Coordinates of C-alpha atoms in Angstrom, one line a residue:
M26 CA 67.5 197.8 68.9
V27 CA 69.7 196.1 65.5
R28 CA 72.9 196.0 68.5
S29 CA 71.2 194.0 70.9
A30 CA 69.1 191.9 68.3
G31 CA 73.1 191.2 67.3
V32 CA 74.0 190.3 70.3
A33 CA 71.7 188.5 71.1
L34 CA 72.1 186.5 68.0
G35 CA 75.7 186.2 68.4
V36 CA 75.1 184.5 72.3
A37 CA 72.8 182.5 70.8
L38 CA 75.6 181.3 68.1
M39 CA 78.3 180.9 70.8
A40 CA 76.2 179.3 72.8
M41 CA 74.6 176.2 69.9
T42 CA 78.6 176.0 69.1
L43 CA 79.3 174.6 72.5
L44 CA 76.5 172.6 73.0
S45 CA 77.4 170.7 70.3
Q46 CA 80.7 170.6 71.1
C47 CA 79.3 168.5 73.8
S48 CA 77.9 165.2 73.5
G49 CA 75.6 162.8 75.4
S50 CA 77.4 159.5 77.3
A51 CA 77.2 156.9 75.2
I52 CA 77.3 155.0 78.2
P53 CA 74.4 153.5 79.4
M54 CA 72.5 152.7 83.0
W55 CA 74.1 149.2 83.5
E56 CA 71.1 147.4 86.1
F57 CA 68.4 149.1 83.3
L58 CA 69.6 146.7 80.4
S59 CA 67.8 143.5 80.0
R60 CA 69.6 140.4 81.2
G61 CA 70.3 139.5 77.5
E62 CA 72.0 143.2 76.3
K63 CA 73.9 142.6 79.8
M64 CA 75.2 139.5 78.0
S65 CA 75.6 140.0 74.6
H66 CA 77.9 143.5 75.4
L67 CA 80.2 140.8 78.4
Y68 CA 80.6 138.7 75.6
S69 CA 81.1 140.8 72.5
M70 CA 84.0 142.3 75.2
F71 CA 85.3 138.9 76.0
A72 CA 85.7 137.6 72.0
K73 CA 87.4 141.0 72.1
Q74 CA 90.3 139.4 74.4
V75 CA 89.6 136.0 73.2
S76 CA 91.1 137.1 69.9
S77 CA 94.0 139.3 71.3
Y78 CA 94.7 136.4 73.3
C79 CA 94.3 133.4 70.8
K80 CA 96.9 135.5 68.5
G81 CA 99.7 135.4 70.4
S82 CA 98.7 132.5 71.7
Q83 CA 101.1 129.1 71.2
D84 CA 99.6 126.5 73.0
M85 CA 97.1 125.1 69.7
P86 CA 95.8 126.8 66.4
T87 CA 94.1 130.2 66.6
N88 CA 90.4 128.6 65.4
M89 CA 90.5 126.3 67.9
C90 CA 91.8 128.5 70.8
K91 CA 88.9 130.8 70.0
R92 CA 86.5 127.8 69.7
N93 CA 87.2 127.1 72.9
L94 CA 87.2 129.9 75.0
L95 CA 84.4 131.0 73.6
M96 CA 82.4 128.3 74.2
Y97 CA 84.1 128.3 77.8
G98 CA 82.3 132.3 78.0
I99 CA 79.3 131.9 76.7
N100 CA 78.4 128.0 79.2
K101 CA 79.6 130.6 81.9
L102 CA 77.6 133.9 81.3
Q103 CA 74.5 131.6 80.9
D104 CA 75.4 129.9 84.1
M105 CA 75.7 134.0 86.1
N106 CA 72.8 135.4 88.1
E107 CA 71.7 138.4 87.6
S108 CA 73.6 139.3 90.4
H109 CA 76.0 138.4 89.5
L110 CA 75.6 139.7 85.6
D111 CA 75.2 143.2 87.6
S112 CA 78.4 143.2 89.4
M113 CA 80.3 143.0 86.3
D114 CA 79.3 146.8 85.0
P115 CA 82.0 147.0 82.9
Y116 CA 81.3 151.0 83.7
Q117 CA 81.9 150.8 87.1
R118 CA 84.9 152.7 89.1
G119 CA 88.1 150.4 89.1
A120 CA 86.4 148.1 86.8
M121 CA 89.1 145.0 85.9
I122 CA 87.1 144.0 82.4

């Protein structure tokens, strides 16, 4: 009886250890996000790309480069319809974002 309780406890501890190593996916279900959430996520990804691009750009000062590109990006995002935002899902296989 004591041995079977020890085995059960050992199995339970192993299972808990294995489960603690697994984590849930942090990838949201893109089609269930609101328009604002999609735009926010895409804009933050775009802002990171703009920042790295403008650091290496010699065409204009970094601040002006960032401001111009970020304004362009937000204007384009606001004009996009819902189906276009859905097609820009960064988590789909082969996404180019």
